[in-house]
Short mmCIF file of C-alpha atoms in Angstrom, two decimals:
data_model
loop_
_atom_site.label_atom_id
_atom_site.label_comp_id
_atom_site.label_asym_id
_atom_site.label_seq_id
_atom_site.Cartn_x
_atom_site.Cartn_y
_atom_site.Cartn_z
CA MET A 1 -46.07 -28.83 -51.79
CA LYS A 2 -42.58 -28.46 -53.14
CA ASN A 3 -41.66 -26.11 -50.29
CA GLU A 4 -43.08 -28.51 -47.76
CA SER A 5 -41.00 -31.38 -49.02
CA PHE A 6 -37.92 -29.14 -49.01
CA GLY A 7 -38.65 -28.13 -45.43
CA LYS A 8 -39.14 -31.75 -44.50
CA LYS A 9 -35.84 -32.61 -46.15
CA ILE A 10 -34.05 -29.96 -44.10
CA LEU A 11 -35.70 -31.18 -40.92
CA ASN A 12 -34.75 -34.74 -41.77
CA PHE A 13 -31.17 -33.66 -42.45
CA ILE A 14 -30.99 -31.85 -39.12
CA GLY A 15 -32.58 -34.80 -37.37
CA ASN A 16 -30.15 -37.26 -38.92
CA ASN A 17 -27.08 -35.11 -38.29
CA SER A 18 -28.00 -33.45 -35.01
CA VAL A 19 -24.77 -34.41 -33.22
CA PRO A 20 -22.32 -33.10 -35.87
CA ILE A 21 -24.43 -29.94 -36.27
CA LEU A 22 -24.39 -29.40 -32.51
CA PHE A 23 -20.61 -29.74 -32.50
CA VAL A 24 -20.18 -27.40 -35.44
CA LEU A 25 -22.17 -24.84 -33.47
CA ILE A 26 -20.08 -25.39 -30.32
CA CYS A 27 -16.89 -24.98 -32.36
CA VAL A 28 -18.17 -21.90 -34.17
CA ILE A 29 -18.98 -20.26 -30.81
CA CYS A 30 -15.85 -21.41 -28.94
CA ILE A 31 -13.14 -20.79 -31.57
CA PRO A 32 -13.39 -16.97 -31.59
CA ILE A 33 -13.77 -16.88 -27.79
CA SER A 34 -10.66 -19.02 -27.27
CA GLY A 35 -8.57 -16.57 -29.28
CA PHE A 36 -6.33 -19.26 -30.80
CA SER A 37 -4.71 -18.42 -34.14
CA ALA A 38 -5.77 -20.39 -37.21
CA SER A 39 -2.28 -21.85 -37.71
CA TYR A 40 -2.12 -23.05 -34.09
CA LEU A 41 -5.54 -24.66 -34.36
CA ILE A 42 -4.76 -26.35 -37.68
CA ASN A 43 -1.40 -27.59 -36.36
CA GLU A 44 -3.06 -29.07 -33.28
CA ILE A 45 -5.87 -30.68 -35.26
CA VAL A 46 -3.47 -32.21 -37.81
CA THR A 47 -1.32 -33.62 -34.98
CA ARG A 48 -4.37 -35.10 -33.28
CA MET A 49 -5.67 -36.51 -36.53
CA GLY A 50 -2.42 -38.40 -37.02
CA ARG A 51 -2.51 -39.55 -33.41
CA ASN A 52 -6.12 -40.73 -33.22
CA ILE A 53 -7.60 -41.66 -36.58
CA PHE A 54 -6.03 -45.13 -36.73
CA LEU A 55 -7.49 -45.95 -33.30
CA ILE A 56 -10.96 -44.78 -34.30
CA LEU A 57 -10.92 -46.63 -37.62
CA CYS A 58 -10.63 -49.91 -35.71
CA LEU A 59 -14.19 -49.35 -34.48
CA LEU A 60 -15.66 -49.66 -37.97
CA ILE A 61 -15.26 -53.43 -38.33
CA PRO A 62 -17.39 -54.49 -35.32
CA ILE A 63 -20.06 -51.97 -36.38
CA MET A 64 -20.08 -53.65 -39.79
CA ALA A 65 -20.66 -56.99 -38.06
CA GLY A 66 -23.58 -55.55 -36.07
CA MET A 67 -21.74 -55.63 -32.76
CA GLY A 68 -22.13 -51.93 -32.09
CA LEU A 69 -19.43 -49.71 -30.65
CA ASN A 70 -16.56 -51.84 -29.47
CA PHE A 71 -15.67 -50.62 -25.99
CA GLY A 72 -13.40 -53.68 -25.94
CA MET A 73 -10.87 -51.79 -28.05
CA THR A 74 -9.33 -51.00 -24.66
CA LEU A 75 -7.99 -54.57 -24.73
CA GLY A 76 -5.98 -53.76 -27.84
CA ALA A 77 -4.69 -50.64 -26.11
CA MET A 78 -3.56 -52.77 -23.15
CA ALA A 79 -1.83 -55.21 -25.52
CA ALA A 80 0.03 -52.30 -27.11
CA GLU A 81 1.08 -50.97 -23.72
CA LEU A 82 2.42 -54.36 -22.63
CA ALA A 83 4.37 -54.58 -25.90
CA LEU A 84 5.74 -51.05 -25.52
CA ILE A 85 6.82 -51.69 -21.92
CA LEU A 86 8.78 -54.76 -23.03
CA VAL A 87 10.28 -53.01 -26.05
CA SER A 88 11.24 -50.07 -23.88
CA ASP A 89 12.97 -52.39 -21.40
CA TRP A 90 14.80 -54.21 -24.21
CA GLN A 91 16.05 -50.83 -25.39
CA ILE A 92 14.81 -51.14 -28.95
CA TRP A 93 14.53 -47.57 -30.18
CA GLY A 94 13.21 -45.61 -33.12
CA ILE A 95 11.20 -47.03 -35.99
CA PRO A 96 12.40 -50.61 -35.27
CA GLY A 97 11.05 -50.20 -31.72
CA ILE A 98 7.67 -49.05 -33.04
CA VAL A 99 7.48 -51.92 -35.56
CA LEU A 100 8.55 -54.45 -32.92
CA ALA A 101 5.91 -53.13 -30.49
CA MET A 102 3.25 -53.50 -33.17
CA ILE A 103 4.30 -57.07 -33.97
CA LEU A 104 4.56 -57.96 -30.29
CA SER A 105 1.09 -56.57 -29.59
CA ILE A 106 -0.48 -58.93 -32.16
CA PRO A 107 -0.44 -62.15 -30.07
CA PHE A 108 -1.68 -60.30 -26.97
CA SER A 109 -4.45 -58.68 -29.04
CA ILE A 110 -5.45 -61.98 -30.65
CA VAL A 111 -5.76 -63.72 -27.27
CA LEU A 112 -7.68 -60.83 -25.71
CA GLY A 113 -9.84 -60.31 -28.81
CA THR A 114 -10.77 -64.00 -29.00
CA PHE A 115 -11.70 -63.98 -25.32
CA CYS A 116 -13.78 -60.82 -25.79
CA GLY A 117 -15.45 -62.19 -28.96
CA LYS A 118 -16.41 -65.45 -27.24
CA ILE A 119 -17.97 -63.59 -24.32
CA LEU A 120 -19.81 -61.24 -26.68
CA ASN A 121 -21.23 -64.26 -28.50
CA MET A 122 -22.80 -65.28 -25.20
CA ALA A 123 -24.32 -61.82 -24.81
CA LYS A 124 -25.83 -61.17 -28.21
CA GLY A 125 -27.82 -57.94 -28.32
CA ARG A 126 -25.95 -56.51 -25.35
CA GLU A 127 -22.49 -56.31 -26.88
CA MET A 128 -21.70 -52.72 -25.96
CA ILE A 129 -22.32 -52.93 -22.24
CA THR A 130 -20.67 -56.37 -22.15
CA SER A 131 -17.53 -55.13 -23.93
CA TYR A 132 -17.46 -52.15 -21.57
CA ILE A 133 -17.50 -54.41 -18.54
CA ILE A 134 -14.96 -56.79 -20.10
CA SER A 135 -12.58 -53.86 -20.41
CA PHE A 136 -12.94 -53.21 -16.66
CA PHE A 137 -12.35 -56.89 -15.89
CA MET A 138 -9.34 -57.04 -18.17
CA ASN A 139 -7.94 -53.88 -16.61
CA GLY A 140 -7.70 -55.86 -13.36
CA ILE A 141 -5.73 -58.62 -15.09
CA TYR A 142 -3.54 -56.02 -16.78
CA GLN A 143 -2.76 -54.42 -13.44
CA LEU A 144 -1.96 -57.83 -11.94
CA ILE A 145 0.53 -58.46 -14.76
CA VAL A 146 2.06 -55.01 -14.74
CA LEU A 147 2.14 -54.49 -10.98
CA TYR A 148 3.16 -57.92 -9.73
CA MET A 149 4.29 -60.19 -12.57
CA MET A 150 6.60 -57.79 -14.36
CA GLY A 151 9.84 -58.09 -12.47
CA PRO A 152 9.68 -61.44 -10.69
CA ILE A 153 8.10 -63.52 -13.49
CA ILE A 154 8.49 -61.43 -16.64
CA PRO A 155 12.07 -60.13 -16.55
CA ILE A 156 12.33 -56.34 -16.42
CA LYS A 157 15.90 -55.09 -16.23
CA HIS A 158 15.96 -51.33 -16.30
CA SER A 159 15.36 -49.15 -13.28
CA ASN A 160 13.72 -46.42 -15.36
CA VAL A 161 10.94 -48.90 -16.20
CA LYS A 162 10.76 -50.87 -12.94
CA LEU A 163 9.43 -49.50 -9.66
CA PRO A 164 12.07 -48.80 -6.98
CA ARG A 165 10.63 -51.65 -4.85
CA GLY A 166 12.05 -54.14 -7.39
CA TYR A 167 8.90 -55.33 -9.13
CA GLY A 168 6.07 -53.68 -11.03
CA ILE A 169 6.20 -50.93 -13.62
CA ARG A 170 6.48 -47.23 -12.93
CA ASN A 171 3.45 -44.96 -13.32
CA SER A 172 5.00 -43.42 -16.38
CA VAL A 173 7.29 -45.13 -18.87
CA ASP A 174 9.36 -42.81 -21.00
CA LEU A 175 9.29 -43.40 -24.75
CA ILE A 176 11.73 -40.60 -25.50
CA HIS A 177 13.67 -42.75 -27.98
CA MET A 178 10.50 -43.49 -29.96
CA ARG A 179 8.78 -40.13 -29.55
CA GLN A 180 7.30 -38.98 -32.86
CA TYR A 181 9.80 -41.05 -34.87
CA LEU A 182 6.96 -42.19 -37.12
CA ASP A 183 5.54 -38.69 -37.42
CA ASN A 184 8.91 -37.12 -38.16
CA LEU A 185 10.23 -39.75 -40.59
CA ILE A 186 8.46 -38.12 -43.52
CA ALA A 187 7.12 -34.79 -42.33
CA VAL A 188 6.26 -31.79 -44.44
CA ARG A 189 5.83 -28.24 -43.19
CA ILE A 190 3.26 -26.15 -45.00
CA GLY A 191 2.73 -22.62 -43.70
CA GLY A 192 3.97 -23.53 -40.22
CA VAL A 193 1.78 -26.63 -40.05
CA LYS A 194 3.64 -29.92 -39.62
CA ILE A 195 2.03 -32.72 -41.59
CA PRO A 196 3.12 -36.24 -40.55
CA VAL A 197 2.98 -37.71 -44.05
CA LEU A 198 4.00 -41.26 -43.11
CA THR A 199 1.38 -41.48 -40.36
CA PHE A 200 -1.28 -40.28 -42.81
CA LEU A 201 -0.04 -42.78 -45.39
CA ILE A 202 -0.48 -45.58 -42.85
CA ILE A 203 -3.98 -44.26 -42.09
CA GLY A 204 -4.67 -44.14 -45.83
CA VAL A 205 -3.58 -47.76 -46.21
CA LEU A 206 -5.94 -48.77 -43.40
CA CYS A 207 -8.80 -46.85 -45.07
CA LEU A 208 -8.10 -48.66 -48.35
CA PHE A 209 -7.91 -51.95 -46.48
CA ILE A 210 -11.33 -51.31 -44.90
CA ILE A 211 -12.86 -50.40 -48.29
CA TRP A 212 -11.33 -53.53 -49.86
CA PHE A 213 -12.27 -55.70 -46.89
CA ARG A 214 -15.95 -54.76 -47.19
CA LYS A 215 -15.97 -56.33 -50.66
CA THR A 216 -14.31 -59.60 -49.66
CA LYS A 217 -16.23 -62.74 -48.78
CA LEU A 218 -15.51 -62.25 -45.08
CA GLY A 219 -16.54 -58.59 -45.28
CA GLN A 220 -19.81 -59.52 -47.00
CA ASP A 221 -20.38 -62.18 -44.33
CA MET A 222 -19.86 -59.58 -41.61
CA ARG A 223 -22.36 -57.24 -43.24
CA ALA A 224 -24.87 -60.05 -43.57
CA VAL A 225 -24.38 -60.96 -39.90
CA GLY A 226 -24.77 -57.30 -39.01
CA GLN A 227 -28.06 -57.03 -40.87
CA ASP A 228 -29.69 -60.20 -39.57
CA MET A 229 -27.96 -62.99 -37.72
CA ASN A 230 -30.69 -65.55 -38.34
CA VAL A 231 -30.82 -64.93 -42.07
CA ALA A 232 -27.00 -65.05 -42.21
CA ARG A 233 -27.01 -68.37 -40.33
CA ASP A 234 -29.62 -69.77 -42.71
CA ALA A 235 -27.42 -68.66 -45.59
CA GLY A 236 -24.65 -70.89 -44.25
CA ILE A 237 -22.50 -68.24 -42.59
CA ASN A 238 -20.77 -69.24 -39.38
CA VAL A 239 -22.14 -66.30 -37.39
CA GLU A 240 -20.20 -66.88 -34.17
CA ARG A 241 -16.86 -67.27 -35.95
CA THR A 242 -17.48 -64.18 -38.10
CA ARG A 243 -18.27 -62.11 -35.02
CA ILE A 244 -15.14 -63.32 -33.21
CA ILE A 245 -13.00 -62.48 -36.27
CA SER A 246 -14.43 -58.96 -36.37
CA ILE A 247 -13.58 -58.37 -32.72
CA VAL A 248 -10.09 -59.87 -33.11
CA MET A 249 -9.43 -57.64 -36.13
CA SER A 250 -10.66 -54.61 -34.23
CA THR A 251 -8.49 -55.46 -31.21
CA VAL A 252 -5.35 -56.02 -33.31
CA LEU A 253 -5.91 -52.73 -35.15
CA ALA A 254 -6.57 -50.97 -31.83
CA GLY A 255 -3.18 -52.30 -30.66
CA PHE A 256 -1.46 -50.80 -33.71
CA GLY A 257 -3.39 -47.58 -33.23
CA MET A 258 -2.33 -47.36 -29.60
CA VAL A 259 1.33 -47.76 -30.57
CA ILE A 260 0.92 -44.87 -33.05
CA TYR A 261 -0.87 -42.84 -30.37
CA LEU A 262 1.75 -43.45 -27.68
CA GLN A 263 4.75 -42.84 -29.95
CA ASN A 264 3.21 -39.46 -30.65
CA MET A 265 2.68 -38.72 -26.96
CA GLY A 266 6.18 -39.90 -26.00
CA ASN A 267 5.30 -41.65 -22.77
CA ILE A 268 2.98 -44.31 -21.38
CA ALA A 269 0.82 -43.56 -18.38
CA THR A 270 1.01 -47.24 -17.42
CA TYR A 271 -2.17 -47.43 -15.38
CA SER A 272 -4.39 -44.92 -17.14
CA SER A 273 -3.44 -44.50 -20.84
CA HIS A 274 -5.85 -47.22 -21.93
CA SER A 275 -8.61 -46.64 -19.42
CA GLN A 276 -10.61 -44.01 -21.28
CA ILE A 277 -9.28 -44.41 -24.79
CA GLY A 278 -12.33 -46.41 -25.85
CA MET A 279 -14.70 -43.81 -24.49
CA PHE A 280 -13.01 -40.91 -26.25
CA CYS A 281 -12.60 -42.76 -29.57
CA ILE A 282 -16.25 -43.75 -29.55
CA ALA A 283 -17.29 -40.20 -28.66
CA ALA A 284 -15.22 -38.86 -31.59
CA LEU A 285 -16.80 -41.37 -33.98
CA LEU A 286 -20.31 -40.46 -32.83
CA VAL A 287 -19.55 -36.76 -33.14
CA GLY A 288 -18.76 -37.48 -36.79
CA GLY A 289 -22.34 -38.59 -37.32
CA ALA A 290 -21.93 -42.34 -36.92
CA SER A 291 -24.46 -44.42 -35.03
CA VAL A 292 -24.42 -47.79 -33.31
CA ASP A 293 -25.23 -49.63 -36.54
CA ARG A 294 -23.81 -47.35 -39.21
CA ALA A 295 -20.38 -45.76 -39.51
CA SER A 296 -18.13 -44.76 -42.36
CA ILE A 297 -14.60 -43.55 -42.88
CA GLY A 298 -16.01 -40.06 -43.48
CA ASN A 299 -17.59 -40.13 -40.01
CA VAL A 300 -14.16 -40.91 -38.53
CA PHE A 301 -12.44 -37.93 -40.18
CA LEU A 302 -15.28 -35.49 -39.49
CA GLY A 303 -15.55 -36.74 -35.91
CA VAL A 304 -11.85 -36.33 -35.18
CA ILE A 305 -11.82 -32.80 -36.58
CA LEU A 306 -14.93 -31.65 -34.69
CA PHE A 307 -14.28 -33.50 -31.42
CA HIS A 308 -10.67 -32.38 -31.20
CA THR A 309 -11.45 -28.82 -32.15
CA MET A 310 -13.82 -28.84 -29.19
CA PHE A 311 -11.13 -30.53 -27.06
CA ILE A 312 -8.57 -27.85 -27.93
CA VAL A 313 -10.75 -24.76 -27.61
CA ALA A 314 -13.03 -25.74 -24.70
CA PRO A 315 -10.59 -25.13 -21.80
CA LYS A 316 -9.48 -21.75 -23.14
CA ALA A 317 -13.04 -20.73 -24.05
CA GLY A 318 -14.18 -21.86 -20.59
CA ALA A 319 -11.43 -19.79 -19.00
CA MET A 320 -12.37 -16.73 -21.06
CA ILE A 321 -16.07 -17.02 -20.27
CA THR A 322 -15.98 -18.03 -16.60
CA GLY A 323 -12.44 -17.13 -15.57
CA ASP A 324 -11.78 -20.75 -14.60
CA SER A 325 -10.13 -23.12 -17.08
CA MET A 326 -11.32 -26.13 -15.07
CA ILE A 327 -14.85 -25.38 -16.27
CA GLY A 328 -13.64 -25.95 -19.83
CA GLU A 329 -11.85 -29.14 -18.75
CA TYR A 330 -15.02 -30.49 -17.16
CA PHE A 331 -17.01 -29.29 -20.14
CA ARG A 332 -15.07 -31.42 -22.60
CA VAL A 333 -15.29 -34.53 -20.42
CA PHE A 334 -18.99 -33.86 -19.89
CA ILE A 335 -19.48 -33.39 -23.64
CA SER A 336 -17.70 -36.69 -24.37
CA TYR A 337 -19.95 -38.67 -22.07
CA GLY A 338 -22.96 -36.60 -23.11
CA VAL A 339 -22.53 -37.20 -26.83
CA ILE A 340 -22.39 -40.96 -26.31
CA THR A 341 -25.57 -40.81 -24.24
CA LEU A 342 -27.29 -38.56 -26.77
CA SER A 343 -26.34 -40.81 -29.68
CA LEU A 344 -27.55 -43.92 -27.88
CA ILE A 345 -30.85 -42.24 -27.04
CA LEU A 346 -31.28 -41.02 -30.63
CA TYR A 347 -30.45 -44.49 -31.96
CA GLU A 348 -32.94 -46.17 -29.64
CA THR A 349 -35.63 -43.57 -30.43
CA LYS A 350 -35.13 -44.04 -34.17
CA LYS A 351 -35.22 -47.81 -33.80
CA ARG A 352 -38.48 -47.67 -31.87
CA LYS A 353 -39.96 -45.16 -34.29
CA SER A 354 -39.14 -47.31 -37.30
CA LYS A 355 -40.51 -50.39 -35.47
CA SER A 356 -43.77 -48.63 -34.68
CA LEU A 357 -43.94 -47.33 -38.27
CA VAL A 358 -43.59 -50.89 -39.58
CA GLY A 359 -46.27 -51.99 -37.11
CA GLN A 360 -48.59 -49.21 -38.25
CA GLN A 361 -48.01 -50.10 -41.90
CA LEU A 362 -48.78 -53.74 -41.18
CA ALA A 363 -51.94 -52.83 -39.29
CA GLN A 364 -53.04 -50.54 -42.12
CA ALA A 365 -52.38 -53.25 -44.71
CA GLN A 366 -54.39 -55.73 -42.64
CA LYS A 367 -57.24 -53.23 -42.29
CA ASP A 368 -57.23 -52.56 -46.05
CA GLU A 369 -57.39 -56.29 -46.76
CA GLU A 370 -60.26 -56.75 -44.34
CA GLU A 371 -62.13 -53.86 -45.95
CA LYS A 372 -61.58 -55.36 -49.40
CA ALA A 373 -62.87 -58.74 -48.22
CA MET B 1 -6.66 -79.32 -48.85
CA ASN B 2 -8.20 -75.93 -48.07
CA LYS B 3 -7.46 -76.37 -44.37
CA THR B 4 -3.87 -77.40 -45.03
CA ARG B 5 -3.36 -74.39 -47.26
CA ARG B 6 -4.80 -72.08 -44.63
CA LEU B 7 -2.56 -73.61 -41.94
CA LEU B 8 0.48 -73.19 -44.18
CA PHE B 9 -0.41 -69.53 -44.78
CA GLN B 10 -0.84 -68.98 -41.05
CA ILE B 11 2.50 -70.61 -40.22
CA GLY B 12 4.12 -68.57 -43.01
CA ALA B 13 2.67 -65.34 -41.66
CA VAL B 14 3.86 -66.13 -38.12
CA LEU B 15 7.36 -66.95 -39.41
CA ILE B 16 7.55 -63.76 -41.46
CA LEU B 17 6.44 -61.66 -38.49
CA ALA B 18 8.93 -63.44 -36.21
CA ALA B 19 11.72 -62.78 -38.74
CA ILE B 20 10.79 -59.08 -38.99
CA ALA B 21 10.64 -58.85 -35.18
CA PHE B 22 14.10 -60.44 -34.90
CA CYS B 23 15.53 -58.01 -37.48
CA MET B 24 13.99 -55.08 -35.59
CA MET B 25 15.56 -56.33 -32.34
CA VAL B 26 18.98 -56.37 -33.97
CA ILE B 27 18.86 -53.15 -35.97
CA GLY B 28 16.87 -51.18 -33.39
CA ARG B 29 19.02 -51.89 -30.34
CA GLY B 30 19.70 -48.56 -28.71
CA HIS B 31 22.97 -47.68 -26.97
CA THR B 32 24.24 -44.72 -25.05
CA VAL B 33 27.87 -44.06 -25.84
CA TYR B 34 29.91 -42.09 -23.30
CA PHE B 35 33.12 -40.43 -24.44
CA ASP B 36 35.79 -40.09 -21.78
CA ASN B 37 38.52 -37.62 -22.49
CA LYS B 38 40.48 -38.84 -19.47
CA ILE B 39 43.91 -40.27 -18.69
CA LEU B 40 44.16 -44.01 -19.36
CA GLU B 41 46.70 -46.29 -17.77
CA TYR B 42 47.21 -49.53 -19.62
CA ASP B 43 50.14 -51.96 -19.56
CA ASP B 44 52.21 -49.62 -17.36
CA GLU B 45 51.82 -46.83 -19.85
CA THR B 46 49.92 -43.61 -19.43
CA TYR B 47 47.90 -42.13 -22.26
CA GLU B 48 47.28 -38.41 -21.88
CA PRO B 49 44.04 -36.85 -23.18
CA PRO B 50 44.15 -34.21 -25.91
CA TYR B 51 43.51 -30.59 -24.87
CA LYS B 52 40.10 -30.49 -26.57
CA VAL B 53 37.99 -32.98 -28.48
CA THR B 54 34.76 -32.10 -30.28
CA VAL B 55 32.53 -35.08 -31.09
CA TYR B 56 30.09 -35.09 -33.99
CA VAL B 57 27.55 -37.86 -34.54
CA GLY B 58 25.35 -37.83 -37.62
CA GLY B 59 26.71 -34.39 -38.54
CA GLU B 60 25.61 -32.88 -35.22
CA GLN B 61 27.92 -31.80 -32.45
CA VAL B 62 27.15 -33.92 -29.40
CA ALA B 63 30.04 -33.07 -27.09
CA LYS B 64 32.91 -30.63 -26.67
CA LEU B 65 35.34 -32.13 -24.21
CA ASN B 66 38.31 -30.66 -22.45
CA ALA B 67 40.69 -32.99 -20.62
CA LYS B 68 39.02 -34.98 -17.79
CA GLU B 69 35.54 -34.44 -19.21
CA ARG B 70 32.85 -36.86 -20.34
CA GLY B 71 30.22 -36.50 -23.04
CA MET B 72 27.54 -38.77 -24.39
CA ALA B 73 25.46 -39.60 -27.45
CA THR B 74 22.67 -42.06 -28.19
CA THR B 75 22.70 -44.33 -31.19
CA ILE B 76 20.58 -47.06 -32.74
CA GLY B 77 22.26 -50.22 -34.03
CA GLN B 78 25.73 -51.65 -33.59
CA ASP B 79 27.61 -49.58 -36.17
CA PHE B 80 28.59 -46.34 -34.54
CA GLU B 81 30.19 -43.61 -36.57
CA MET B 82 31.64 -40.46 -35.04
CA GLU B 83 33.69 -37.60 -36.25
CA LEU B 84 36.34 -36.23 -33.90
CA LYS B 85 37.83 -32.76 -34.10
CA ILE B 86 40.99 -32.95 -31.99
CA MET B 87 43.16 -30.16 -30.66
CA GLU B 88 46.21 -31.85 -29.04
CA VAL B 89 47.57 -28.77 -27.27
CA LYS B 90 46.11 -25.39 -26.44
CA GLY B 91 46.20 -23.12 -29.48
CA GLY B 92 47.43 -25.98 -31.69
CA ASP B 93 46.07 -27.18 -35.03
CA GLU B 94 42.82 -29.11 -35.15
CA THR B 95 42.54 -32.42 -36.98
CA ARG B 96 39.24 -33.87 -38.06
CA GLU B 97 38.69 -37.56 -38.74
CA THR B 98 35.86 -40.06 -38.90
CA TYR B 99 35.97 -43.24 -36.81
CA GLN B 100 33.76 -46.29 -36.76
CA ILE B 101 33.18 -48.48 -33.74
CA LYS B 102 31.36 -51.80 -33.59
CA LEU B 103 29.26 -51.70 -30.43
CA PRO B 104 28.48 -54.87 -28.47
CA ARG B 105 24.74 -55.66 -28.72
CA THR B 106 24.41 -56.69 -25.10
CA LEU B 107 25.54 -53.44 -23.53
CA ASP B 108 23.19 -50.50 -22.92
CA GLY B 109 25.76 -47.93 -21.94
CA ILE B 110 29.27 -48.05 -23.39
CA VAL B 111 32.19 -45.95 -22.19
CA VAL B 112 34.81 -45.16 -24.83
CA ASN B 113 38.08 -43.79 -23.54
CA LEU B 114 39.19 -41.45 -26.31
CA PRO B 115 42.97 -41.31 -25.55
CA GLY B 116 43.08 -45.14 -25.51
CA TYR B 117 40.98 -45.42 -28.65
CA LEU B 118 43.04 -42.84 -30.54
CA ALA B 119 46.25 -44.59 -29.47
CA GLY B 120 45.02 -47.74 -31.23
CA LEU B 121 44.93 -49.92 -28.10
CA PRO B 122 42.95 -53.18 -28.05
CA GLU B 123 39.22 -52.92 -27.45
CA GLU B 124 39.31 -54.09 -23.82
CA ALA B 125 41.57 -51.17 -22.98
CA TRP B 126 39.30 -48.36 -24.16
CA MET B 127 35.81 -49.88 -24.09
CA SER B 128 33.93 -50.65 -20.88
CA GLU B 129 30.35 -50.97 -19.71
CA PHE B 130 28.67 -47.98 -18.16
CA VAL B 131 26.97 -49.03 -14.95
CA PRO B 132 24.50 -46.40 -13.72
CA ILE B 133 24.32 -45.78 -9.98
CA VAL B 134 20.77 -46.51 -8.88
CA THR B 135 19.78 -44.02 -6.22
CA GLU B 136 17.06 -45.04 -3.79
CA SER B 137 14.00 -42.95 -4.38
CA SER B 138 12.95 -41.16 -1.20
CA GLU B 139 9.24 -41.52 -1.88
CA GLU B 140 7.46 -44.50 -3.35
CA GLU B 141 5.42 -43.99 -6.48
CA GLU B 142 1.71 -44.18 -5.98
CA VAL B 143 0.38 -47.11 -7.94
CA PRO B 144 -3.23 -48.24 -8.22
CA GLY B 145 -4.41 -50.39 -5.38
CA GLY B 146 -7.61 -49.00 -3.92
CA ASP B 147 -11.11 -50.10 -4.77
CA GLU B 148 -12.52 -46.64 -5.34
CA PHE B 149 -14.06 -45.65 -8.65
CA GLU B 150 -12.78 -42.38 -9.99
CA MET B 151 -14.05 -40.25 -12.80
CA GLU B 152 -10.72 -39.25 -14.18
CA ASP B 153 -9.89 -36.72 -16.80
CA LEU B 154 -7.80 -38.07 -19.64
CA GLY B 155 -5.87 -34.83 -19.85
CA ASP B 156 -4.46 -34.52 -23.32
CA PHE B 157 -6.08 -36.91 -25.74
#
């Protein structure tokens, strides 16, 4: 009996953590095949943690409010890119440039986040697909601004930012005077591994903010809305407003995260940097064991480590196994999409299972009552 | 009362952010400073360049200039400090001194003529704006415009 319950526990654990376990297995197989040294791998993972964690943390707030995975974080990324293009043209460099870009992204993010939140309020229960489509729609507006309005309407002075035709922004905007300024401001080298202390401190502050925020009145409201909107409404919570605030917060934080991400990369791919950022951040979060309705800071850290280990080793492992590195490249893109699909299927299956379990329990209770009568 | 307080907090937050943004715009303004070790003619006088000038910015050597040569350095903010190691004639003694220049905020690229600056001439004699020559690109950059859906790889993420 004891053994059976232990076995059940293990099965439950595997069932609940199937995605992280799958990724651990992939990493365990691919790391030795790739042939990368431990110091190289750790260096790469630490760099990517600093680059991505802030972006992924911004997904936690909408999950708390029951709005699922916020594909609309792309809007925050667009806001950050607009801000960085302007800052780059104004020639504000270094840390002041990064801070200015963050501040400048706030109004763009608030406007876009409010718009997204209002639309999502009209599509309750289908937030994820709606936010995904909103990001496509907003990408069109972004391209209109960047391709046609920057130059003639929004003044852009420098030829290294502007297209040679006189309007529109170049495919790639150089951020050489901001590149890794944040990461290098307080950096420590331990055994050949560069640790961007300041970036991690900023991430730490955001983690503390999220922990604190959960305990505030607004945080409690969001959790109540996330659990049951009708009950929350009956309790006097303004559900619509709370949901909009959660999306606005997520978008603003995504904007900050994108500035951190791009300063690390050192250039903006004007028309593509933002396009898949949501997809990859969500995939990383899900790899960490999060689900549509439950995510924690631990999931973010675990997800970034596992997902990026796979990202680093997959092309080389693919090249070693098949002789073609493109296989590895496709493999990691395929895995990213696949893990989102798998998580959504698992979530839906669990939801249906628990619903049918509740139904069965109700039926049994009714039957028992009838028998008693 | 509660609403008024909230509004005041919001206005305060916006003002603080605007003030920080303004400060960042002032202290973060980047400039490229070009050092010309070239002959300068000013007020019917000719100022000859030293044989060799080595320029240090922030303790790092950024240029080693013989006569008629140009070097450059980038800097953030309007207070520019440089250290010059000057050899007036070939094989002569080297002098080393620190100089500070106040850069105009509005200019991106600033050309400093070293012989004029070292001779103590007025600012308009040795400081000028660097105007880059914009060359026409032979091929246009490909920007999005089609209506096709692509499954693109993010590359490095």
